[in-house]
Short mmCIF file of C-alpha atoms in Angstrom, two decimals:
data_model
loop_
_atom_site.label_atom_id
_atom_site.label_comp_id
_atom_site.label_asym_id
_atom_site.label_seq_id
_atom_site.Cartn_x
_atom_site.Cartn_y
_atom_site.Cartn_z
CA MET A 1363 259.05 94.20 -174.59
CA SER A 1364 257.35 97.62 -174.48
CA TRP A 1365 260.82 99.06 -173.48
CA LEU A 1366 262.60 97.28 -176.55
CA LYS A 1367 259.57 99.07 -178.93
CA LYS A 1368 260.14 102.43 -177.15
CA LEU A 1369 263.99 102.31 -177.75
CA VAL A 1370 263.69 100.93 -181.43
CA GLY A 1371 261.53 103.64 -181.52
CA ALA A 1372 263.63 106.66 -180.51
CA VAL A 1373 266.69 105.13 -182.45
CA ILE A 1374 264.75 105.47 -185.33
CA LEU A 1375 263.27 108.97 -184.06
CA LEU A 1376 267.09 110.22 -183.85
CA GLY A 1377 268.26 108.78 -186.65
CA GLY A 1378 265.67 110.64 -189.01
CA ALA A 1379 266.28 113.70 -186.84
CA ALA A 1380 270.34 113.41 -187.84
CA ALA A 1381 269.89 112.52 -191.24
CA ALA A 1382 267.48 115.69 -191.53
CA ALA A 1383 270.10 117.79 -189.91
CA GLY A 1384 272.82 116.38 -192.17
CA TRP A 1385 270.69 116.89 -195.11
CA ALA A 1386 270.10 120.58 -194.21
CA LEU A 1387 273.65 121.25 -193.22
CA SER A 1388 275.10 120.26 -196.44
CA ALA A 1389 272.87 122.37 -198.50
CA PRO A 1390 274.48 124.30 -200.98
CA ILE A 1391 274.93 127.86 -200.09
CA ARG A 1392 274.80 130.80 -202.38
CA LEU A 1393 275.96 134.63 -201.86
CA ASP A 1394 273.98 136.52 -199.54
CA ALA A 1395 272.57 139.57 -201.22
CA GLY A 1396 274.82 141.89 -199.75
CA THR A 1397 278.03 140.23 -201.15
CA ALA A 1398 276.14 140.06 -204.47
CA ALA A 1399 275.60 143.49 -204.46
CA GLN A 1400 279.59 144.25 -204.26
CA LEU A 1401 280.25 142.47 -207.90
CA GLY A 1402 279.84 145.38 -209.80
CA PRO A 1403 280.99 145.33 -213.33
CA GLY A 1404 284.67 144.10 -213.77
CA ASP A 1405 287.77 145.59 -215.09
CA ALA A 1406 289.68 143.22 -217.84
CA ALA A 1407 292.66 144.75 -217.36
CA ARG A 1408 292.86 144.30 -213.55
CA GLY A 1409 291.25 141.05 -213.68
CA LYS A 1410 294.38 139.60 -216.31
CA ARG A 1411 296.14 140.13 -212.58
CA ILE A 1412 294.03 138.38 -210.69
CA PHE A 1413 294.05 135.55 -213.21
CA TYR A 1414 297.54 135.10 -213.34
CA ALA A 1415 297.43 135.49 -209.67
CA GLY A 1416 295.12 132.21 -209.51
CA GLY A 1417 297.30 130.60 -211.63
CA CYS A 1418 294.21 129.42 -213.87
CA THR A 1419 296.53 128.03 -216.81
CA SER A 1420 298.31 125.46 -214.88
CA CYS A 1421 294.99 123.31 -214.09
CA HIS A 1422 292.84 124.01 -217.06
CA SER A 1423 294.67 124.71 -219.96
CA LYS A 1424 294.82 121.41 -222.73
CA PRO A 1425 298.21 119.59 -220.89
CA GLY A 1426 301.33 120.62 -222.75
CA ALA A 1427 299.84 123.93 -223.95
CA GLU A 1428 302.14 126.81 -224.59
CA GLY A 1429 302.26 130.27 -225.71
CA ASP A 1430 298.57 131.73 -226.50
CA ALA A 1431 297.10 127.95 -226.76
CA ARG A 1432 297.82 128.20 -222.65
CA LEU A 1433 294.71 130.82 -222.72
CA GLN A 1434 292.62 127.86 -224.45
CA LEU A 1435 290.94 126.87 -221.17
CA ALA A 1436 289.77 123.12 -222.47
CA GLY A 1437 290.35 121.27 -219.20
CA GLY A 1438 291.33 118.05 -218.96
CA LEU A 1439 294.55 117.77 -216.85
CA GLU A 1440 294.47 114.21 -214.65
CA LEU A 1441 295.01 115.10 -210.91
CA LYS A 1442 295.28 111.94 -209.22
CA THR A 1443 294.97 111.87 -205.75
CA PRO A 1444 294.16 109.43 -202.61
CA PHE A 1445 290.66 110.57 -202.90
CA GLY A 1446 290.38 109.44 -206.77
CA THR A 1447 291.07 111.53 -210.05
CA PHE A 1448 289.96 114.84 -210.73
CA VAL A 1449 289.77 116.06 -214.06
CA PRO A 1450 289.60 120.23 -214.14
CA PRO A 1451 286.50 121.37 -216.38
CA ASN A 1452 286.78 123.55 -219.62
CA ILE A 1453 286.18 127.16 -218.48
CA SER A 1454 286.38 128.74 -221.93
CA GLN A 1455 283.94 130.93 -223.03
CA ASP A 1456 281.87 128.02 -224.64
CA ARG A 1457 278.12 128.44 -224.15
CA LYS A 1458 277.83 124.78 -223.83
CA ASP A 1459 281.06 122.98 -223.09
CA GLY A 1460 282.70 125.78 -220.77
CA ILE A 1461 281.34 128.57 -218.70
CA GLY A 1462 280.28 131.36 -221.57
CA ALA A 1463 276.69 131.31 -220.47
CA TRP A 1464 277.50 131.73 -216.79
CA SER A 1465 276.23 135.19 -215.45
CA GLU A 1466 278.91 136.92 -213.21
CA GLU A 1467 276.97 136.12 -209.80
CA ASP A 1468 277.32 132.33 -211.14
CA PHE A 1469 280.79 132.92 -211.33
CA ALA A 1470 281.34 134.69 -207.60
CA ASN A 1471 278.80 131.57 -206.33
CA ALA A 1472 281.24 129.27 -207.65
CA MET A 1473 284.62 131.08 -206.96
CA LEU A 1474 283.40 131.87 -203.28
CA LYS A 1475 281.43 129.27 -202.28
CA GLY A 1476 282.18 126.21 -204.60
CA VAL A 1477 278.66 126.37 -206.10
CA SER A 1478 277.44 125.59 -209.19
CA PRO A 1479 274.92 127.61 -211.51
CA SER A 1480 272.74 124.15 -211.10
CA GLY A 1481 273.07 124.22 -207.29
CA GLU A 1482 275.26 121.61 -206.74
CA HIS A 1483 278.80 121.09 -204.87
CA PHE A 1484 281.96 121.82 -206.75
CA TYR A 1485 284.93 119.37 -205.35
CA PRO A 1486 286.92 121.33 -203.37
CA ALA A 1487 289.98 119.99 -205.87
CA PHE A 1488 288.75 123.38 -207.38
CA PRO A 1489 290.63 125.54 -204.61
CA TYR A 1490 287.57 127.42 -203.48
CA ALA A 1491 288.11 127.12 -200.01
CA SER A 1492 291.10 130.02 -200.44
CA TYR A 1493 289.50 131.58 -203.17
CA ALA A 1494 286.81 132.31 -200.47
CA ARG A 1495 288.94 135.24 -199.00
CA MET A 1496 289.13 136.98 -202.45
CA LYS A 1497 287.21 140.42 -202.57
CA PRO A 1498 284.27 140.43 -204.84
CA THR A 1499 285.65 143.33 -206.64
CA ASP A 1500 288.70 141.27 -207.99
CA ILE A 1501 286.14 138.36 -208.85
CA ALA A 1502 284.04 140.67 -210.90
CA ASP A 1503 287.53 141.89 -212.72
CA LEU A 1504 288.28 138.39 -212.79
CA TYR A 1505 285.07 137.47 -214.90
CA ALA A 1506 285.74 140.18 -217.11
CA PHE A 1507 288.68 139.06 -218.12
CA MET A 1508 287.98 135.66 -218.74
CA LYS A 1509 285.17 136.84 -220.99
CA THR A 1510 287.88 137.82 -223.02
CA LEU A 1511 289.16 134.60 -223.70
CA PRO A 1512 288.34 132.27 -226.53
CA ALA A 1513 285.43 129.76 -226.37
CA VAL A 1514 286.84 126.38 -226.92
CA ALA A 1515 284.34 123.19 -227.51
CA GLY A 1516 284.78 120.06 -226.24
CA LYS A 1517 283.63 118.91 -222.34
CA ALA A 1518 286.76 117.90 -220.64
CA PRO A 1519 285.92 114.00 -219.14
CA ASP A 1520 284.25 113.39 -215.94
CA HIS A 1521 285.88 112.63 -212.23
CA LYS A 1522 286.99 109.09 -211.72
CA LEU A 1523 285.94 108.73 -208.39
CA SER A 1524 284.48 105.88 -205.65
CA PHE A 1525 282.04 105.75 -203.17
CA PRO A 1526 281.41 107.53 -201.23
CA PHE A 1527 283.51 110.75 -202.78
CA THR A 1528 280.87 110.09 -205.31
CA ILE A 1529 277.92 112.12 -203.48
CA ARG A 1530 278.95 115.17 -203.60
CA ARG A 1531 276.14 116.43 -201.00
CA GLY A 1532 278.45 115.49 -198.18
CA ILE A 1533 280.76 118.08 -199.38
CA GLY A 1534 278.33 120.74 -197.47
CA LEU A 1535 279.90 119.07 -194.24
CA TRP A 1536 282.94 119.79 -195.55
CA LYS A 1537 282.52 123.04 -196.18
CA TRP A 1538 281.25 123.83 -192.73
CA LEU A 1539 284.88 122.45 -191.44
CA TYR A 1540 286.94 124.30 -193.94
CA LEU A 1541 285.47 127.22 -195.92
CA SER A 1542 285.80 130.30 -194.51
CA PRO A 1543 286.51 134.14 -195.94
CA GLU A 1544 289.00 134.53 -192.61
CA PRO A 1545 292.58 134.88 -193.06
CA VAL A 1546 294.38 132.20 -191.91
CA ILE A 1547 296.96 134.05 -190.25
CA ALA A 1548 296.16 137.13 -187.87
CA LEU A 1549 298.70 140.07 -188.03
CA PRO A 1550 298.80 142.48 -185.31
CA ASP A 1551 298.03 145.80 -185.47
CA GLY A 1552 300.49 148.00 -187.53
CA THR A 1553 301.52 145.03 -189.75
CA PRO A 1554 303.27 147.08 -193.11
CA ASP A 1555 300.72 147.17 -195.83
CA LYS A 1556 303.10 145.12 -198.32
CA VAL A 1557 302.60 142.48 -195.36
CA LEU A 1558 299.06 142.56 -195.57
CA ALA A 1559 299.16 142.48 -199.68
CA GLY A 1560 301.08 139.80 -200.01
CA ARG A 1561 298.99 137.67 -197.13
CA TYR A 1562 295.68 138.54 -199.40
CA LEU A 1563 297.71 137.30 -202.50
CA VAL A 1564 299.09 134.05 -200.97
CA GLU A 1565 295.91 132.88 -198.91
CA GLY A 1566 293.30 134.10 -201.68
CA PRO A 1567 294.07 133.86 -205.45
CA GLY A 1568 297.70 132.55 -205.38
CA HIS A 1569 295.95 129.47 -203.01
CA CYS A 1570 299.47 128.65 -202.07
CA GLY A 1571 298.36 126.96 -199.31
CA GLU A 1572 296.32 124.27 -201.12
CA CYS A 1573 299.68 122.29 -201.63
CA HIS A 1574 301.94 123.85 -199.02
CA THR A 1575 300.00 122.83 -196.16
CA PRO A 1576 299.11 119.50 -194.74
CA ARG A 1577 296.07 118.12 -194.80
CA ASP A 1578 293.97 115.85 -192.11
CA ILE A 1579 291.84 112.89 -193.07
CA ALA A 1580 288.90 114.59 -194.66
CA GLY A 1581 291.28 116.55 -196.92
CA GLY A 1582 291.20 119.65 -194.81
CA PRO A 1583 294.18 121.94 -194.62
CA LYS A 1584 295.78 122.21 -190.97
CA LYS A 1585 295.80 125.38 -190.43
CA GLY A 1586 297.86 125.03 -187.58
CA GLU A 1587 300.99 124.08 -189.73
CA TRP A 1588 300.36 126.67 -192.26
CA LEU A 1589 302.73 126.51 -195.16
CA ALA A 1590 304.89 124.23 -193.48
CA GLY A 1591 305.23 121.65 -196.79
CA ALA A 1592 303.04 118.49 -197.35
CA VAL A 1593 303.15 115.16 -199.16
CA ALA A 1594 302.12 115.67 -202.66
CA ALA A 1595 298.60 115.13 -203.51
CA GLU A 1596 299.88 112.67 -206.33
CA GLY A 1597 302.83 110.78 -206.54
CA SER A 1598 305.47 110.24 -203.58
CA GLY A 1599 307.06 113.44 -203.65
CA ILE A 1600 306.84 116.26 -201.21
CA VAL A 1601 305.86 120.12 -201.48
CA PRO A 1602 308.33 122.27 -199.26
CA ASN A 1603 308.17 124.27 -196.36
CA ILE A 1604 307.85 127.39 -197.19
CA THR A 1605 307.40 129.07 -193.71
CA PRO A 1606 310.83 131.00 -192.22
CA ASP A 1607 311.76 127.76 -191.02
CA GLY A 1608 311.31 125.85 -194.13
CA LYS A 1609 315.42 124.74 -195.23
CA ASN A 1610 314.79 125.72 -198.73
CA ILE A 1611 313.95 129.02 -197.93
CA LYS A 1612 315.18 129.80 -194.49
CA SER A 1613 318.28 131.73 -195.77
CA TRP A 1614 316.46 133.45 -198.60
CA SER A 1615 315.95 137.16 -198.11
CA GLU A 1616 312.81 138.73 -199.29
CA ALA A 1617 314.19 139.87 -202.34
CA ASP A 1618 315.74 136.41 -202.94
CA ILE A 1619 311.84 135.12 -202.54
CA ALA A 1620 310.62 137.98 -205.18
CA ASN A 1621 313.70 136.99 -207.64
CA TYR A 1622 313.09 133.68 -207.53
CA LEU A 1623 309.09 134.10 -208.62
CA GLU A 1624 310.27 136.54 -211.23
CA THR A 1625 313.04 134.41 -212.87
CA GLY A 1626 312.67 130.86 -211.81
CA PHE A 1627 316.29 130.80 -210.41
CA THR A 1628 317.39 130.38 -206.58
CA PRO A 1629 320.00 132.53 -204.86
CA ASP A 1630 322.10 129.71 -205.80
CA PHE A 1631 321.68 129.72 -209.20
CA ASP A 1632 319.53 126.66 -209.42
CA SER A 1633 316.25 126.72 -211.62
CA VAL A 1634 312.83 125.92 -210.71
CA GLY A 1635 311.37 122.77 -211.23
CA GLY A 1636 308.34 119.99 -211.36
CA SER A 1637 304.70 121.35 -210.67
CA MET A 1638 306.31 124.67 -209.37
CA VAL A 1639 307.39 125.50 -212.65
CA GLU A 1640 303.90 126.42 -214.05
CA VAL A 1641 303.21 128.69 -210.65
CA GLN A 1642 306.35 130.38 -211.08
CA ARG A 1643 305.51 130.98 -214.76
CA ASN A 1644 302.18 132.80 -213.39
CA MET A 1645 303.82 134.71 -210.57
CA ALA A 1646 306.30 136.08 -213.45
CA GLN A 1647 303.09 137.85 -215.18
CA LEU A 1648 302.45 140.11 -211.90
CA THR A 1649 303.85 143.34 -210.80
CA SER A 1650 307.42 143.78 -208.73
CA ASP A 1651 305.08 145.09 -206.12
CA ASP A 1652 303.15 141.73 -205.93
CA ARG A 1653 305.94 139.83 -205.92
CA ALA A 1654 307.58 141.80 -203.13
CA ALA A 1655 304.16 141.89 -201.46
CA ILE A 1656 304.15 137.94 -201.34
CA ALA A 1657 308.07 137.54 -200.49
CA ALA A 1658 307.07 139.82 -197.08
CA TYR A 1659 304.12 138.00 -196.30
CA LEU A 1660 305.98 134.43 -195.97
CA LYS A 1661 308.87 135.97 -194.20
CA ALA A 1662 306.21 137.50 -191.57
CA VAL A 1663 304.50 134.00 -191.42
CA PRO A 1664 304.90 132.04 -188.15
CA PRO A 1665 307.84 129.59 -188.54
CA HIS A 1666 306.66 125.84 -188.34
CA PRO A 1667 308.97 122.18 -188.81
CA ASN A 1668 308.03 120.38 -191.85
CA GLY A 1669 304.92 118.96 -192.18
CA TYR A 1670 305.92 116.14 -193.74
CA PRO A 1671 307.48 112.76 -192.78
CA ALA A 1672 311.28 112.86 -192.51
CA ARG A 1673 312.53 110.88 -195.50
CA LYS A 1674 313.94 107.50 -194.39
CA PRO A 1675 317.77 107.19 -195.11
CA ALA A 1676 318.84 104.85 -197.89
CA SER A 1677 319.66 101.41 -197.04
#
């Protein structure tokens, strides 16, 4: 039976090697020195634009907050997904319960690498897979603006997850598959600057693909169906297709899209609804050039059929 002992030994050895490799590959990775050096001192006035492009209030304001209270980023909103319920944390300037004690580099590691100051992976419900495409200088500007916002005491509730999603270390393997600073859509040489600017806003701080792109079984975006629409992460609704093949905006001009982002009204005078209300409210804070750039990019992306199942006809 010596052959059996050898086989068992080989299996144990291979299993141990695989476990060690998985542990090494899943380790949190922080910013390299070169990227950290690009941060520099931020500008709060410029950072305000990035704050609204990134939609920070949509998830981190207290539920139901209006007016200036939307800038009290105490978290607490529940996001119910197939993986469990995620609760955005307090990201106010409170030094104990928020991020007031974070350095600029701590903040950049969270935004670009999804890594906490203590060295843990953040769950990708925090859309760092999109923020990873942001410029370090914009991260620095956003950090400077965040420093101007109020401190709010009180920790948000913990996430409500079940095994195996409680094991954060496994997110490191997810990152190997889905975390990249490269643009999703490769645009040809000679692409107008307006379209390139729109790509940056949509794919990076705007993180539009997080909701408008279908996901695979591991929760990663199907980049081959970029912006084709998806089943909503919460409930049974759908997030519409916003490629040039999307029913909702197929006939819209760039000016129509830009106007919708500014006013919330469609070309046929319908109004924004659902979770898009918060997004549009943020988009209205951007410049007209930003909204025009987003519109130009949406008209330039490859068209795709809907990325969600067709609705069954009513019986």
